[in-house]
CSV table of C-alpha atoms and ligand atoms in Angstrom, one decimal:
chain,number,residue,atom,x,y,z
A,29,UNK,CA,-20.1,22.2,25.5
A,30,UNK,CA,-18.5,21.2,22.4
A,31,UNK,CA,-17.4,17.4,21.1
A,32,UNK,CA,-14.2,18.1,19.2
A,33,UNK,CA,-10.9,15.7,17.7
A,34,UNK,CA,-7.4,16.1,18.9
A,35,UNK,CA,-7.0,17.2,15.4
A,36,UNK,CA,-9.0,19.6,15.1
A,37,UNK,CA,-7.9,21.0,19.3
A,38,UNK,CA,-4.8,21.9,18.7
A,39,UNK,CA,-5.0,23.3,14.7
A,40,UNK,CA,-8.0,25.4,15.1
A,41,UNK,CA,-9.7,25.5,19.1
A,42,UNK,CA,-10.3,28.6,20.2
A,43,UNK,CA,-9.0,29.2,23.6
A,44,UNK,CA,-11.2,29.7,26.9
A,45,UNK,CA,-13.3,27.4,25.9
A,46,UNK,CA,-15.7,24.5,27.0
A,47,UNK,CA,-14.9,20.9,25.5
A,48,UNK,CA,-15.1,17.6,25.9
A,49,UNK,CA,-12.2,15.0,24.9
A,50,UNK,CA,-12.6,11.1,24.0
A,51,UNK,CA,-9.1,9.0,23.2
A,52,UNK,CA,-6.3,7.0,25.1
A,53,UNK,CA,-4.2,7.5,27.7
A,54,UNK,CA,-0.3,7.6,26.4
A,55,UNK,CA,1.8,8.6,29.9
A,56,UNK,CA,1.1,9.7,32.8
A,57,UNK,CA,3.4,12.5,35.1
A,58,UNK,CA,3.0,13.8,37.6
A,59,UNK,CA,4.5,17.0,39.9
A,60,UNK,CA,3.6,18.0,43.4
A,61,UNK,CA,0.1,19.8,43.1
A,62,UNK,CA,-1.1,18.2,39.5
A,63,UNK,CA,-1.1,15.4,36.9
A,64,UNK,CA,-0.2,15.5,33.6
A,65,UNK,CA,-1.8,14.0,31.5
A,66,UNK,CA,-0.9,12.4,27.3
A,67,UNK,CA,-4.0,12.0,24.9
A,68,UNK,CA,-4.5,10.4,21.9
A,69,UNK,CA,-7.4,10.2,20.0
A,70,UNK,CA,-6.3,8.3,16.9
A,71,UNK,CA,-7.3,11.6,14.6
A,72,UNK,CA,-3.0,13.2,14.1
A,73,UNK,CA,0.0,11.8,15.7
A,74,UNK,CA,0.2,14.3,19.0
A,75,UNK,CA,-1.5,14.5,22.8
A,76,UNK,CA,-3.1,16.9,23.7
A,77,UNK,CA,-1.4,17.6,27.4
A,78,UNK,CA,-4.2,17.6,30.3
A,79,UNK,CA,-3.5,18.9,33.3
A,80,UNK,CA,-5.0,17.4,35.6
A,81,UNK,CA,-5.7,18.8,39.4
A,82,UNK,CA,-5.6,17.2,42.8
A,83,UNK,CA,-8.0,18.9,43.3
A,84,UNK,CA,-10.8,16.8,40.8
A,85,UNK,CA,-12.7,15.0,43.3
A,86,UNK,CA,-11.6,11.3,41.8
A,87,UNK,CA,-8.3,12.4,42.0
A,88,UNK,CA,-6.6,10.0,44.0
A,89,UNK,CA,-9.1,7.4,43.2
A,90,UNK,CA,-9.4,7.7,39.2
A,91,UNK,CA,-6.7,9.6,38.3
A,92,UNK,CA,-4.0,8.3,39.8
A,93,UNK,CA,-3.9,4.8,38.4
A,94,UNK,CA,-4.1,5.8,35.3
A,95,UNK,CA,-1.7,3.7,33.5
A,96,UNK,CA,-1.3,4.1,30.0
A,97,UNK,CA,-3.9,3.0,26.9
A,98,UNK,CA,-6.2,3.9,29.6
A,99,UNK,CA,-9.3,5.7,27.8
A,100,UNK,CA,-10.8,8.6,29.6
A,101,UNK,CA,-13.4,11.4,28.6
A,102,UNK,CA,-12.4,14.5,29.8
A,103,UNK,CA,-14.3,17.7,30.5
A,104,UNK,CA,-12.2,21.1,30.3
A,105,UNK,CA,-11.5,24.0,29.6
A,106,UNK,CA,-9.0,25.0,26.5
A,107,UNK,CA,-6.0,27.2,27.8
A,108,UNK,CA,-2.6,28.1,26.4
A,109,UNK,CA,0.1,26.6,27.7
A,110,UNK,CA,2.9,28.3,28.9
A,111,UNK,CA,5.5,25.2,28.5
A,112,UNK,CA,7.4,24.5,25.0
A,113,UNK,CA,6.4,21.1,23.6
A,114,UNK,CA,3.0,21.7,23.2
A,115,UNK,CA,1.0,25.5,21.6
A,116,UNK,CA,-2.6,24.7,24.4
A,117,UNK,CA,-3.6,22.1,26.8
A,118,UNK,CA,-6.9,21.3,28.5
A,119,UNK,CA,-7.4,22.3,32.3
A,120,UNK,CA,-9.3,19.2,33.4
A,121,UNK,CA,-12.9,20.5,35.4
A,122,UNK,CA,-13.7,16.7,35.0
A,123,UNK,CA,-11.9,12.5,34.4
A,124,UNK,CA,-13.9,9.9,33.8
A,125,UNK,CA,-12.8,5.8,32.7
A,126,UNK,CA,-14.2,3.8,29.9
A,127,UNK,CA,-11.8,1.1,30.7
A,128,UNK,CA,-8.7,0.1,32.6
A,129,UNK,CA,-5.7,-1.0,31.6
A,130,UNK,CA,-3.9,-3.2,33.3
A,131,UNK,CA,-0.1,-1.8,33.5
A,132,UNK,CA,1.3,-5.8,34.4
A,133,UNK,CA,-0.7,-7.1,31.2
A,134,UNK,CA,-0.4,-3.9,29.0
A,135,UNK,CA,1.6,-4.7,26.3
A,136,UNK,CA,2.4,-1.4,24.6
A,137,UNK,CA,4.9,0.8,27.6
A,138,UNK,CA,6.6,4.2,27.8
A,139,UNK,CA,9.4,2.6,25.7
A,140,UNK,CA,10.0,1.9,21.8
A,141,UNK,CA,9.2,-1.3,21.1
A,142,UNK,CA,10.8,-3.2,17.9
A,143,UNK,CA,8.6,-3.6,14.5
A,144,UNK,CA,9.1,-7.2,15.1
A,145,UNK,CA,7.3,-7.3,18.6
A,146,UNK,CA,4.5,-5.6,17.4
A,147,UNK,CA,3.7,-7.2,14.3
A,148,UNK,CA,2.7,-10.6,16.8
A,149,UNK,CA,0.4,-8.2,18.7
A,150,UNK,CA,-1.8,-6.6,15.7
A,151,UNK,CA,-4.7,-5.9,18.0
A,152,UNK,CA,-2.8,-3.5,19.3
A,153,UNK,CA,0.3,-1.5,17.5
A,154,UNK,CA,-2.2,1.2,15.5
A,155,UNK,CA,-2.2,3.1,19.2
A,156,UNK,CA,1.8,2.8,18.7
A,157,UNK,CA,3.0,6.3,17.4
A,158,UNK,CA,4.3,4.4,14.2
A,159,UNK,CA,1.3,2.8,13.2
A,160,UNK,CA,-1.1,4.7,13.7
A,161,UNK,CA,0.8,7.3,11.5
A,162,UNK,CA,1.2,4.9,8.9
A,163,UNK,CA,-3.0,3.7,9.3
A,164,UNK,CA,-3.5,8.2,9.0
A,165,UNK,CA,-0.7,7.8,5.4
A,166,UNK,CA,-2.9,4.6,3.9
A,167,UNK,CA,-5.6,6.0,4.5
A,168,UNK,CA,-5.0,9.4,3.2
A,169,UNK,CA,-3.0,7.7,0.2
A,170,UNK,CA,-5.7,6.0,-1.2
A,171,UNK,CA,-8.1,8.7,-0.7
A,172,UNK,CA,-5.6,10.6,-3.7
A,173,UNK,CA,-5.6,7.1,-5.5
A,174,UNK,CA,-8.9,7.8,-6.4
A,175,UNK,CA,-8.7,11.7,-6.7
A,176,UNK,CA,-6.4,10.7,-9.8
A,177,UNK,CA,-7.7,9.0,-11.5
A,178,UNK,CA,-11.4,11.2,-10.9
A,179,UNK,CA,-9.0,14.3,-12.0
A,180,UNK,CA,-7.8,12.4,-15.3
A,181,UNK,CA,-11.2,11.5,-16.5
A,182,UNK,CA,-10.2,7.7,-15.6
A,183,UNK,CA,-13.8,5.8,-14.4
A,184,UNK,CA,-13.3,3.2,-11.6
A,185,UNK,CA,-14.4,-0.8,-11.8
A,186,UNK,CA,-14.1,-2.9,-10.0
A,187,UNK,CA,-13.0,-6.5,-11.7
A,188,UNK,CA,-13.7,-9.9,-9.8
A,189,UNK,CA,-12.1,-11.0,-7.0
A,190,UNK,CA,-13.0,-13.7,-7.9
A,191,UNK,CA,-12.3,-15.7,-10.4
A,192,UNK,CA,-12.5,-18.3,-13.1
A,193,UNK,CA,-9.3,-17.1,-15.3
A,194,UNK,CA,-7.1,-20.7,-14.9
A,195,UNK,CA,-3.9,-19.3,-15.2
A,196,UNK,CA,-2.4,-15.6,-16.8
A,197,UNK,CA,1.1,-15.8,-15.6
A,198,UNK,CA,1.1,-13.4,-13.1
A,199,UNK,CA,2.2,-15.5,-10.0
A,200,UNK,CA,0.3,-18.7,-8.1
A,201,UNK,CA,-3.0,-18.6,-7.5
A,202,UNK,CA,-5.4,-19.7,-4.3
A,203,UNK,CA,-8.1,-22.2,-5.0
A,204,UNK,CA,-11.1,-21.1,-3.7
A,205,UNK,CA,-13.7,-23.3,-2.8
A,206,UNK,CA,-17.0,-24.3,-1.2
A,207,UNK,CA,-17.9,-26.7,1.7
A,208,UNK,CA,-18.2,-30.7,0.7
A,209,UNK,CA,-21.9,-30.0,2.1
A,210,UNK,CA,-22.6,-27.4,-0.6
A,211,UNK,CA,-21.4,-30.5,-3.2
A,212,UNK,CA,-22.9,-33.7,-2.5
A,213,UNK,CA,-25.4,-34.4,-3.6
A,214,UNK,CA,-29.2,-35.8,-3.3
A,215,UNK,CA,-30.9,-35.1,-5.9
A,216,UNK,CA,-30.2,-38.2,-9.0
A,217,UNK,CA,-28.8,-36.0,-11.5
A,218,UNK,CA,-25.0,-35.5,-11.6
A,219,UNK,CA,-23.7,-32.4,-10.0
A,220,UNK,CA,-20.3,-30.0,-10.5
A,221,UNK,CA,-17.8,-31.3,-7.9
A,222,UNK,CA,-16.7,-27.0,-8.9
A,223,UNK,CA,-19.3,-24.4,-7.1
A,224,UNK,CA,-18.4,-22.3,-10.3
A,225,UNK,CA,-18.6,-25.4,-12.7
A,226,UNK,CA,-15.2,-25.1,-12.4
A,227,UNK,CA,-11.8,-24.2,-10.9
A,228,UNK,CA,-11.9,-20.5,-8.9
A,229,UNK,CA,-8.1,-19.0,-7.8
A,230,UNK,CA,-8.7,-15.4,-5.5
A,231,UNK,CA,-7.5,-12.4,-8.8
A,232,UNK,CA,-3.6,-11.9,-8.7
A,233,UNK,CA,-4.7,-8.6,-10.4
A,234,UNK,CA,-7.2,-7.1,-12.3
A,235,UNK,CA,-5.9,-6.0,-15.8
A,236,UNK,CA,-7.7,-8.5,-18.2
A,237,UNK,CA,-11.0,-7.8,-16.5
A,238,UNK,CA,-9.7,-4.1,-16.5
A,239,UNK,CA,-9.5,-4.4,-20.3
A,240,UNK,CA,-13.1,-5.1,-21.7
A,241,UNK,CA,-14.1,-1.7,-19.6
A,242,UNK,CA,-11.1,0.0,-21.5
A,243,UNK,CA,-12.9,-1.9,-24.8
A,244,UNK,CA,-15.6,0.4,-23.6
A,245,UNK,CA,-15.1,2.8,-21.2
A,246,UNK,CA,-12.1,4.3,-23.2
A,247,UNK,CA,-9.9,5.5,-19.3
A,248,UNK,CA,-11.0,2.3,-16.1
A,249,UNK,CA,-8.8,1.9,-13.1
A,250,UNK,CA,-9.3,-1.1,-10.6
A,251,UNK,CA,-7.8,-0.8,-7.2
A,252,UNK,CA,-8.3,-3.5,-4.6
A,253,UNK,CA,-7.1,-6.7,-3.4
A,254,UNK,CA,-5.4,-9.5,-4.5
A,255,UNK,CA,-3.8,-12.5,-3.3
A,256,UNK,CA,-0.4,-14.6,-4.3
A,257,UNK,CA,0.3,-17.3,-3.8
A,258,UNK,CA,3.9,-17.2,-3.8
A,259,UNK,CA,6.1,-19.1,-1.2
A,260,UNK,CA,8.7,-15.8,-1.2
A,261,UNK,CA,9.3,-14.6,2.7
A,262,UNK,CA,11.0,-11.6,1.5
A,263,UNK,CA,9.8,-8.2,3.2
A,264,UNK,CA,8.8,-7.0,0.3
A,265,UNK,CA,5.5,-9.6,-0.9
A,266,UNK,CA,2.2,-10.2,0.8
A,267,UNK,CA,-0.2,-12.7,0.2
A,268,UNK,CA,-3.0,-10.7,0.2
A,269,UNK,CA,-1.3,-7.3,-1.1
A,270,UNK,CA,-3.0,-4.0,-3.4
A,271,UNK,CA,-2.7,-2.9,-6.5
A,272,UNK,CA,-3.2,0.3,-8.6
A,273,UNK,CA,-3.6,-0.3,-11.9
A,274,UNK,CA,-5.4,2.1,-15.1
A,275,UNK,CA,-5.7,0.7,-19.0
A,276,UNK,CA,-6.1,3.4,-20.6
A,277,UNK,CA,-7.8,2.7,-24.6
A,278,UNK,CA,-6.1,4.0,-27.6
A,279,UNK,CA,-2.0,4.7,-26.0
A,280,UNK,CA,0.7,3.2,-26.2
A,281,UNK,CA,3.8,2.1,-23.6
A,282,UNK,CA,5.1,5.3,-23.4
A,283,UNK,CA,1.8,7.3,-22.9
A,284,UNK,CA,1.8,4.9,-20.0
A,285,UNK,CA,5.2,5.8,-18.7
A,286,UNK,CA,4.6,9.2,-18.8
A,287,UNK,CA,1.0,8.4,-17.2
A,288,UNK,CA,3.0,6.1,-14.9
A,289,UNK,CA,5.3,8.6,-13.6
A,290,UNK,CA,2.7,11.8,-13.5
A,291,UNK,CA,1.2,9.8,-10.9
A,292,UNK,CA,3.5,8.9,-8.6
A,293,UNK,CA,4.6,12.2,-8.8
A,294,UNK,CA,1.0,12.9,-7.4
A,295,UNK,CA,1.6,10.2,-4.3
A,296,UNK,CA,3.8,12.0,-3.4
A,297,UNK,CA,2.8,15.0,-3.8
A,298,UNK,CA,0.1,14.9,-2.1
A,299,UNK,CA,1.3,13.1,1.1
A,300,UNK,CA,4.2,15.8,1.8
A,301,UNK,CA,0.9,18.3,1.6
A,302,UNK,CA,-1.7,16.9,3.4
A,303,UNK,CA,0.8,14.3,5.8
A,304,UNK,CA,3.5,16.6,6.6
A,305,UNK,CA,2.6,15.6,10.2
A,306,UNK,CA,2.7,12.0,10.5
A,307,UNK,CA,5.3,11.6,7.9
A,308,UNK,CA,8.0,13.7,9.8
A,309,UNK,CA,7.8,11.6,12.8
A,310,UNK,CA,10.3,8.6,9.3
A,311,UNK,CA,12.2,11.8,8.4
A,312,UNK,CA,12.9,11.7,12.1
A,313,UNK,CA,13.4,8.0,13.5
A,314,UNK,CA,13.1,6.2,10.5
A,315,UNK,CA,15.3,7.6,7.3
A,316,UNK,CA,16.7,11.4,8.3
A,317,UNK,CA,17.5,11.8,4.1
A,318,UNK,CA,13.5,10.7,3.7
A,319,UNK,CA,12.5,15.1,2.6
A,320,UNK,CA,15.3,14.9,0.1
A,321,UNK,CA,14.7,11.4,-2.1
A,322,UNK,CA,11.4,11.9,-1.6
A,323,UNK,CA,11.7,16.2,-3.3
A,324,UNK,CA,14.3,13.9,-5.5
A,325,UNK,CA,11.8,12.6,-7.2
A,326,UNK,CA,8.8,15.6,-7.8
A,327,UNK,CA,11.7,17.0,-8.8
A,328,UNK,CA,13.7,15.2,-11.9
A,329,UNK,CA,12.2,13.5,-14.9
A,330,UNK,CA,13.1,9.8,-14.4
A,331,UNK,CA,15.2,8.1,-16.5
A,332,UNK,CA,13.7,5.2,-19.3
A,333,UNK,CA,16.4,2.6,-20.8
A,334,UNK,CA,15.5,-0.7,-22.3
A,335,UNK,CA,16.5,-3.9,-21.2
A,336,UNK,CA,19.4,-4.3,-23.2
A,337,UNK,CA,21.4,-1.2,-22.4
A,338,UNK,CA,20.3,-2.7,-19.0
A,339,UNK,CA,22.1,-5.6,-19.8
A,340,UNK,CA,24.7,-3.9,-21.5
A,341,UNK,CA,26.3,-1.7,-18.4
A,342,UNK,CA,25.0,-4.9,-16.0
A,343,UNK,CA,27.6,-6.8,-17.4
A,344,UNK,CA,30.8,-3.6,-17.7
A,345,UNK,CA,30.0,-2.7,-14.2
A,346,UNK,CA,32.0,-2.9,-11.5
A,347,UNK,CA,30.9,-5.2,-9.1
A,348,UNK,CA,30.6,-8.9,-8.8
A,349,UNK,CA,27.0,-10.0,-9.0
A,350,UNK,CA,25.6,-13.5,-6.8
A,351,UNK,CA,23.6,-13.9,-10.3
A,352,UNK,CA,25.8,-13.6,-13.8
A,353,UNK,CA,23.7,-11.2,-16.8
A,354,UNK,CA,22.8,-12.6,-19.6
A,355,UNK,CA,21.1,-11.6,-22.3
A,356,UNK,CA,17.5,-13.7,-21.7
A,357,UNK,CA,17.0,-13.2,-18.6
A,358,UNK,CA,15.3,-11.3,-15.6
A,359,UNK,CA,16.7,-8.9,-13.7
A,360,UNK,CA,17.9,-9.8,-9.9
A,361,UNK,CA,17.0,-7.4,-6.9
A,362,UNK,CA,20.7,-7.0,-6.6
A,363,UNK,CA,20.4,-5.8,-11.3
A,364,UNK,CA,17.9,-4.5,-10.7
A,365,UNK,CA,19.3,-1.9,-7.3
A,366,UNK,CA,22.2,-1.8,-9.1
A,367,UNK,CA,21.2,0.8,-11.7
A,368,UNK,CA,18.4,2.5,-9.6
A,369,UNK,CA,21.0,3.7,-6.7
A,370,UNK,CA,24.9,2.8,-8.4
A,371,UNK,CA,24.6,4.0,-12.0
A,372,UNK,CA,20.5,6.7,-11.6
A,373,UNK,CA,20.1,7.0,-8.1
A,374,UNK,CA,16.7,8.0,-9.2
A,375,UNK,CA,13.8,6.1,-10.8
A,376,UNK,CA,14.5,3.6,-13.2
A,377,UNK,CA,12.2,2.4,-16.2
A,378,UNK,CA,12.9,-0.4,-17.9
A,379,UNK,CA,11.2,-1.2,-21.4
A,380,UNK,CA,11.5,-3.3,-23.9
A,381,UNK,CA,11.7,-7.1,-21.5
A,382,UNK,CA,13.0,-10.2,-24.0
A,383,UNK,CA,9.8,-11.8,-24.4
A,384,UNK,CA,9.2,-14.7,-23.2
A,385,UNK,CA,9.9,-13.4,-19.5
A,386,UNK,CA,6.9,-11.8,-20.1
A,387,UNK,CA,3.4,-13.3,-20.1
A,388,UNK,CA,1.0,-13.5,-23.1
A,389,UNK,CA,-0.4,-9.7,-23.2
A,390,UNK,CA,2.0,-8.1,-24.0
A,391,UNK,CA,2.5,-6.3,-26.9
A,392,UNK,CA,5.4,-8.0,-29.7
A,393,UNK,CA,7.6,-5.3,-31.0
A,394,UNK,CA,9.0,-5.4,-34.2
A,395,UNK,CA,12.3,-6.9,-33.5
A,396,UNK,CA,9.7,-10.0,-32.7
A,397,UNK,CA,12.5,-10.9,-29.4
A,398,UNK,CA,10.7,-8.4,-27.8
A,399,UNK,CA,8.5,-7.0,-26.0
A,400,UNK,CA,6.6,-3.7,-24.7
A,401,UNK,CA,7.0,-3.9,-21.3
A,402,UNK,CA,7.8,-1.3,-18.7
A,403,UNK,CA,8.9,-2.3,-15.0
A,404,UNK,CA,9.4,0.8,-13.0
A,405,UNK,CA,12.1,0.8,-10.1
A,406,UNK,CA,12.6,2.6,-7.0
A,407,UNK,CA,16.4,3.7,-5.0
A,408,UNK,CA,15.8,1.3,-1.7
A,409,UNK,CA,12.7,-0.4,-2.8
A,410,UNK,CA,13.0,-1.9,-6.6
A,411,UNK,CA,10.1,-2.9,-8.8
A,412,UNK,CA,6.7,-0.6,-7.7
A,413,UNK,CA,5.0,-0.3,-10.8
A,414,UNK,CA,4.7,-3.2,-13.5
A,415,UNK,CA,3.0,-3.0,-17.1
A,416,UNK,CA,2.7,-2.6,-20.2
A,417,UNK,CA,1.5,-2.5,-24.3
A,418,UNK,CA,-1.0,-5.2,-24.4
A,419,UNK,CA,-0.7,-7.2,-28.1
A,420,UNK,CA,-3.7,-5.6,-29.4
A,421,UNK,CA,-2.8,-7.8,-33.1
A,422,UNK,CA,-5.8,-10.9,-33.3
A,423,UNK,CA,-2.8,-13.2,-35.2
A,424,UNK,CA,-0.1,-12.4,-33.4
A,425,UNK,CA,-1.8,-12.5,-29.9
A,426,UNK,CA,-2.8,-16.7,-31.5
A,427,UNK,CA,0.6,-16.9,-32.0
A,428,UNK,CA,1.8,-16.4,-29.2
A,429,UNK,CA,-0.7,-17.8,-27.0
A,430,UNK,CA,-0.6,-21.3,-29.0
A,431,UNK,CA,3.8,-20.8,-28.8
A,432,UNK,CA,2.5,-21.3,-25.1
A,433,UNK,CA,0.1,-23.8,-25.2
A,434,UNK,CA,-2.0,-22.1,-23.9
A,435,UNK,CA,-6.8,-22.3,-23.4
A,436,UNK,CA,-8.9,-20.6,-26.5
A,437,UNK,CA,-11.8,-21.4,-25.7
A,438,UNK,CA,-11.2,-20.6,-22.4
A,439,UNK,CA,-9.5,-16.8,-23.8
A,440,UNK,CA,-12.4,-16.9,-26.3
A,441,UNK,CA,-13.2,-13.4,-24.3
A,442,UNK,CA,-10.4,-12.0,-23.9
A,443,UNK,CA,-10.2,-12.6,-28.0
A,444,UNK,CA,-13.1,-11.4,-28.7
A,445,UNK,CA,-11.6,-7.8,-28.0
A,446,UNK,CA,-9.8,-8.1,-30.8
A,447,UNK,CA,-11.3,-9.8,-33.1
A,448,UNK,CA,-14.6,-6.7,-32.3
A,449,UNK,CA,-13.0,-3.0,-32.7
A,450,UNK,CA,-9.3,-3.2,-31.1
A,451,UNK,CA,-7.3,-1.0,-30.5
A,452,UNK,CA,-4.1,-0.4,-29.3
A,453,UNK,CA,-4.3,0.2,-25.1
A,454,UNK,CA,-1.9,-0.1,-22.0
A,455,UNK,CA,-2.0,-0.5,-18.3
A,456,UNK,CA,0.4,-0.6,-15.6
A,457,UNK,CA,-0.3,-2.7,-12.4
A,458,UNK,CA,1.8,-0.4,-8.8
A,459,UNK,CA,2.1,-1.9,-5.6
A,460,UNK,CA,-0.1,0.3,-2.7
A,461,UNK,CA,2.1,-1.6,0.3
A,462,UNK,CA,5.5,-1.3,-2.2
A,463,UNK,CA,4.9,2.2,-3.1
A,464,UNK,CA,3.7,2.9,1.3
A,465,UNK,CA,7.1,1.1,2.2
A,466,UNK,CA,8.6,3.9,-0.3
A,467,UNK,CA,6.9,7.2,1.6
A,468,UNK,CA,7.8,5.9,5.3
A,469,UNK,CA,10.8,3.9,4.0
A,470,UNK,CA,9.2,1.5,6.3
A,471,UNK,CA,12.2,-1.8,6.0
A,472,UNK,CA,9.5,-4.2,5.9
A,473,UNK,CA,6.1,-4.6,4.3
A,474,UNK,CA,4.5,-6.6,6.8
A,475,UNK,CA,4.7,-2.8,8.5
A,476,UNK,CA,2.2,-0.2,6.4
A,477,UNK,CA,-1.1,-3.4,5.9
A,478,UNK,CA,-2.9,-2.9,8.9
A,479,UNK,CA,-3.2,-7.3,8.9
A,480,UNK,CA,0.0,-8.6,6.9
A,481,UNK,CA,-1.1,-11.8,5.2
A,482,UNK,CA,2.5,-14.1,4.9
A,483,UNK,CA,3.4,-17.4,3.9
A,484,UNK,CA,2.9,-19.2,7.7
A,485,UNK,CA,1.2,-17.1,9.1
A,486,UNK,CA,-2.6,-14.7,8.7
A,487,UNK,CA,-3.4,-13.1,12.7
A,488,UNK,CA,-7.0,-12.3,13.1
B,526,ATP,P1,8.0,-8.9,-7.7
B,526,ATP,O1,8.8,-9.5,-9.1
B,526,ATP,O2,8.8,-7.9,-7.2
B,526,ATP,O3,7.9,-9.7,-7.2
B,526,ATP,P2,5.9,-8.7,-10.1
B,526,ATP,O4,7.1,-8.5,-11.0
B,526,ATP,O5,5.5,-10.4,-9.3
B,526,ATP,O6,7.0,-8.2,-9.1
B,526,ATP,P3,3.8,-7.7,-11.0
B,526,ATP,O7,3.0,-8.8,-11.4
B,526,ATP,O8,4.1,-7.0,-12.6
B,526,ATP,O9,4.4,-7.9,-10.6
B,526,ATP,O10,2.9,-7.0,-10.1
B,526,ATP,C1,2.4,-5.5,-10.6
B,526,ATP,C2,3.3,-4.7,-8.7
B,526,ATP,O11,3.0,-5.3,-7.8
B,526,ATP,C3,3.8,-5.5,-8.5
B,526,ATP,O12,5.1,-3.6,-9.6
B,526,ATP,C4,5.2,-5.4,-7.5
B,526,ATP,O13,5.3,-3.3,-6.5
B,526,ATP,C5,3.1,-5.3,-6.5
B,526,ATP,N1,3.1,-6.9,-5.8
B,526,ATP,C6,3.8,-7.5,-7.5
B,526,ATP,N2,3.3,-9.1,-5.9
B,526,ATP,C7,3.7,-8.6,-4.6
B,526,ATP,C8,3.0,-9.2,-2.9
B,526,ATP,N3,4.3,-10.7,-3.6
B,526,ATP,N4,2.6,-8.5,-2.1
B,526,ATP,C9,2.9,-7.3,-2.5
B,526,ATP,N5,3.3,-6.1,-3.6
B,526,ATP,C10,3.7,-7.0,-4.6
B,527,MN,MN1,6.0,-11.7,-8.3
């Protein structure tokens, strides 16, 4: 007696063997002398078809009462399927129920539900085809991220989730505090009112800590959750999301972009090769042109233009933007989409932004007005990556921080990296959920993370 997951059974299982399968019933259809059961165990998109003959001893009492959502065990013999739609079918000689699902109250019925509806039952939505496929693709791509960096000699660094860096311009932070009984003092000694001795926050980026390790180990990356308390209720923003952040010593902006490009193409190639069954669902139901779009990304080099060139293109554009384009202001989503979708119809790197709209750590260019920044924009999505060459010159960094009235003592450790053995270095951050949106063509970012956290909503 062998025990197998449906993914293996459908692809590699020899016929005529006796096997056992456990999973959840998707549908039951009754014919004259038997019922067809579709079983899914989460191992792949496809269901296993089970033939349950009316000869089964519990046919009337159990089999005919099975409904969508029940969990079952089926033992039987695998045979070649005579019908279209599947290659094998399981002829049951024993069916047991682990758990019933009352058809009156089970919220997932056979029909297609809207993603908004599914969001409110996030504890059951991974049982649907689409959310199950997203979960498998997410897992597969997470593995691919580590594989890519490992293959390129990068060291994985776990940067902290709780941080006391007071500000770095990436976004609003969530405060971390301890229950008040921790902080009330029973002893004579005065104690700090902060658990960590000073205000602490959830991280908005692991970059500054990754820089510490890049300045010792060369090429490093961090891949973990990040948090932003921004009140931006858009289809592209979460309050908790995952970011991939490589940081490379002895690396300038153009090498940084070359890495970002080959990383992104690697991930797209990976998902097309390794997750083709799950991906076919999105190409069929969400975006018919999905595979063509992804093929284009791996076949063509990305466009590289400067911010100044982008502004010139936008100012000449035959289009009325809601926000006017002026050198010195940040590009809005409508501008990014125009460049990426109308002008180039390809991924576009925009480089060398005005220093006043970018954080203090980006390297100041020779013109004194712009910094060695790069954003990567994707058609249909917008910004996927933000990165830069970091300011490695001690004096220039100090001057920049003073301009912005940052507390130099708070950043003594960061300045030390420039005081002792400084080196040119660069890195970027890729929003993992934004990338998942790109490869699945899902419209809303809340669908590509298991339990989305957004302003006003944190279920479970
Ligand atoms: P945006 O302008 O889109 O809000 P950002 O400039 O704040 O992005 P960075 O601070 O450069 O973004 O972060 C790096 C990457 O992290 C972004 O390119 C994006 O892919 C992702 N990202 C940023 N904020 C969020 C968010 N709130 N939810 C999901 N992903 C995000
Ligand atoms: Mn943002």
